[in-house]
Amino acid sequence: MTSAILSEAVIALAERVVTENIAAKRKVAVAESCTGGLVCAALTEIAGSSAVLDRGFVTYSNEAKQQMLGVSDDILDAFGAVSPATAWAMAQGALRNSEADVAVAISGIAGPGGGSEMKPVGTVVFACAHRDQPEESINAEQKLLDGKDRAEIRLQATLVALELLLP
């Protein structure tokens, strides 16, 4: 299956996510910032995705992260929007505000501006939370994606997030 919007690699991985989560009888939710809905778009490109995708949250602003996902001011003030702590809170919020069994959160700096010495362009954080696991076992990870431009960084972040949604 090809898409005029999404790459074949994204579609192929999204198809695996849908197929394998149907088999595992799991629902998923996604909390996206820098990817702006690309993960949800990839999943909904696949026929049958309604059996898997419960909902997606595009929380680009800090206010959206707070209002839609319950990310606290303290976390955002102390660590910033692009931090494992924020991704962890986003994933928790996505689970809390959905019927999903697993939630993935993505926040990052896609560029070309917005980077710093501590968090250069390409810094993206991911978190994956499962409804049946204790909060302290949620994995949040910061990666430095090497993309030549904004689109490439967002594409790479989408692929990482899809991988995290595999059972």
Short mmCIF file of C-alpha atoms in Angstrom, two decimals:
data_model
loop_
_atom_site.label_atom_id
_atom_site.label_comp_id
_atom_site.label_asym_id
_atom_site.label_seq_id
_atom_site.Cartn_x
_atom_site.Cartn_y
_atom_site.Cartn_z
CA MET A 1 0.00 0.00 0.00
CA THR A 2 1.37 3.43 -0.86
CA SER A 3 0.46 6.82 0.43
CA ALA A 4 1.02 10.17 -1.19
CA ILE A 5 1.69 11.64 2.26
CA LEU A 6 3.58 8.97 4.19
CA SER A 7 6.61 6.92 3.20
CA GLU A 8 6.37 3.20 2.42
CA ALA A 9 8.49 2.45 5.50
CA VAL A 10 6.01 4.29 7.75
CA ILE A 11 3.02 2.56 6.15
CA ALA A 12 4.63 -0.88 6.42
CA LEU A 13 5.43 -0.35 10.10
CA ALA A 14 1.96 1.05 10.80
CA GLU A 15 0.47 -2.04 9.17
CA ARG A 16 2.52 -4.24 11.53
CA VAL A 17 1.38 -2.17 14.53
CA VAL A 18 -2.28 -2.57 13.55
CA THR A 19 -2.02 -6.28 12.71
CA GLU A 20 0.01 -7.24 15.78
CA ASN A 21 -2.11 -5.19 18.19
CA ILE A 22 -5.31 -6.71 16.78
CA ALA A 23 -3.79 -10.14 17.43
CA ALA A 24 -2.80 -9.07 20.96
CA LYS A 25 -6.27 -7.54 21.53
CA ARG A 26 -4.66 -4.22 22.51
CA LYS A 27 -5.88 -0.66 22.03
CA VAL A 28 -3.35 2.15 21.68
CA ALA A 29 -3.27 5.90 22.29
CA VAL A 30 -0.69 8.40 21.10
CA ALA A 31 0.33 11.75 22.62
CA GLU A 32 2.21 13.71 19.97
CA SER A 33 4.02 17.01 20.01
CA CYS A 34 6.75 17.41 17.37
CA THR A 35 5.20 14.77 15.09
CA GLY A 36 1.96 16.76 14.98
CA GLY A 37 -0.31 13.76 14.39
CA LEU A 38 1.89 11.81 11.98
CA VAL A 39 1.77 8.66 14.12
CA CYS A 40 -2.04 8.73 14.18
CA ALA A 41 -2.10 9.54 10.48
CA ALA A 42 0.07 6.50 9.78
CA LEU A 43 -2.15 4.22 11.85
CA THR A 44 -5.37 5.50 10.29
CA GLU A 45 -3.92 4.91 6.82
CA ILE A 46 -4.35 1.18 7.56
CA ALA A 47 -7.72 -0.49 7.07
CA GLY A 48 -8.85 -1.99 10.37
CA SER A 49 -7.02 0.58 12.50
CA SER A 50 -10.26 1.40 14.31
CA ALA A 51 -9.86 -1.92 16.13
CA VAL A 52 -6.54 -0.66 17.55
CA LEU A 53 -6.36 3.14 17.73
CA ASP A 54 -8.41 4.48 20.63
CA ARG A 55 -7.37 8.12 20.30
CA GLY A 56 -4.59 10.54 19.63
CA PHE A 57 -3.64 13.77 21.36
CA VAL A 58 -1.75 16.44 19.45
CA THR A 59 -0.37 18.55 22.28
CA TYR A 60 2.01 20.92 20.57
CA SER A 61 1.87 23.69 23.17
CA ASN A 62 2.68 23.40 26.86
CA GLU A 63 -0.90 24.50 27.58
CA ALA A 64 -2.24 21.58 25.54
CA LYS A 65 0.06 19.17 27.39
CA GLN A 66 -1.32 20.54 30.67
CA GLN A 67 -5.00 20.70 29.69
CA MET A 68 -5.36 17.51 27.66
CA LEU A 69 -2.83 15.24 29.39
CA GLY A 70 -2.44 16.72 32.87
CA VAL A 71 1.29 17.41 32.56
CA SER A 72 2.14 19.55 35.60
CA ASP A 73 3.60 23.05 35.58
CA ASP A 74 6.34 21.74 37.86
CA ILE A 75 7.55 19.20 35.28
CA LEU A 76 7.44 21.69 32.41
CA ASP A 77 9.16 24.42 34.44
CA ALA A 78 11.87 22.14 35.83
CA PHE A 79 12.66 20.02 32.78
CA GLY A 80 11.04 21.65 29.74
CA ALA A 81 8.67 20.26 27.13
CA VAL A 82 11.42 18.16 25.56
CA SER A 83 12.44 15.94 28.47
CA PRO A 84 11.97 12.34 29.54
CA ALA A 85 9.93 13.61 32.52
CA THR A 86 7.48 15.41 30.22
CA ALA A 87 7.21 12.44 27.84
CA TRP A 88 6.60 10.18 30.85
CA ALA A 89 3.80 12.48 32.07
CA MET A 90 2.34 12.71 28.55
CA ALA A 91 2.19 8.92 28.23
CA GLN A 92 0.55 8.64 31.66
CA GLY A 93 -1.96 11.33 30.68
CA ALA A 94 -2.79 9.58 27.43
CA LEU A 95 -3.53 6.37 29.33
CA ARG A 96 -5.57 8.19 31.96
CA ASN A 97 -7.66 9.96 29.32
CA SER A 98 -8.29 6.98 27.04
CA GLU A 99 -9.43 3.38 26.96
CA ALA A 100 -6.05 2.29 25.58
CA ASP A 101 -3.91 -0.55 26.91
CA VAL A 102 -0.69 1.16 25.81
CA ALA A 103 0.22 4.78 25.12
CA VAL A 104 3.23 6.33 23.45
CA ALA A 105 4.30 9.96 23.84
CA ILE A 106 6.64 11.98 21.62
CA SER A 107 8.07 15.47 22.20
CA GLY A 108 11.05 16.98 20.46
CA ILE A 109 12.87 19.70 18.58
CA ALA A 110 12.41 19.19 14.84
CA GLY A 111 14.10 22.45 13.83
CA PRO A 112 15.40 24.27 12.04
CA GLY A 113 15.34 26.55 15.11
CA GLY A 114 14.59 25.91 18.75
CA GLY A 115 17.66 23.88 19.59
CA SER A 116 20.29 24.65 22.22
CA GLU A 117 23.65 23.26 23.27
CA MET A 118 21.93 21.01 25.82
CA LYS A 119 19.05 20.06 23.50
CA PRO A 120 20.12 20.42 19.87
CA VAL A 121 17.76 20.14 16.90
CA GLY A 122 16.91 16.46 16.53
CA THR A 123 16.49 15.88 20.28
CA VAL A 124 13.32 13.82 20.68
CA VAL A 125 11.97 12.09 23.78
CA PHE A 126 9.72 9.06 23.78
CA ALA A 127 7.78 7.29 26.51
CA CYS A 128 5.70 4.14 26.45
CA ALA A 129 3.21 3.32 29.20
CA HIS A 130 1.13 0.16 29.65
CA ARG A 131 -2.09 0.21 31.63
CA ASP A 132 -1.13 -2.92 33.58
CA GLN A 133 2.33 -1.71 34.66
CA PRO A 134 3.26 0.43 37.67
CA GLU A 135 4.07 4.08 36.85
CA GLU A 136 7.66 3.72 37.99
CA SER A 137 8.35 1.11 35.31
CA ILE A 138 7.38 3.40 32.42
CA ASN A 139 10.33 3.78 30.07
CA ALA A 140 11.15 7.29 28.84
CA GLU A 141 14.11 7.80 26.56
CA GLN A 142 15.81 10.75 24.91
CA LYS A 143 17.32 10.29 21.45
CA LEU A 144 19.26 12.53 19.11
CA LEU A 145 17.84 11.89 15.64
CA ASP A 146 20.12 12.74 12.76
CA GLY A 147 17.94 14.29 10.10
CA LYS A 148 18.95 16.74 7.42
CA ASP A 149 15.75 18.74 7.89
CA ARG A 150 12.54 19.09 9.88
CA ALA A 151 10.61 16.58 7.76
CA GLU A 152 13.28 13.91 8.17
CA ILE A 153 13.45 14.34 11.96
CA ARG A 154 9.65 14.09 12.21
CA LEU A 155 9.66 10.99 9.98
CA GLN A 156 12.34 9.30 12.12
CA ALA A 157 10.41 10.18 15.30
CA THR A 158 7.25 8.66 13.79
CA LEU A 159 9.10 5.42 13.04
CA VAL A 160 10.49 5.20 16.60
CA ALA A 161 7.03 5.82 18.06
CA LEU A 162 5.45 3.16 15.85
CA GLU A 163 8.11 0.66 16.95
CA LEU A 164 7.19 1.38 20.58
CA LEU A 165 3.57 0.47 19.81
CA LEU A 166 4.47 -3.07 18.72
CA PRO A 167 3.43 -5.72 21.26
#
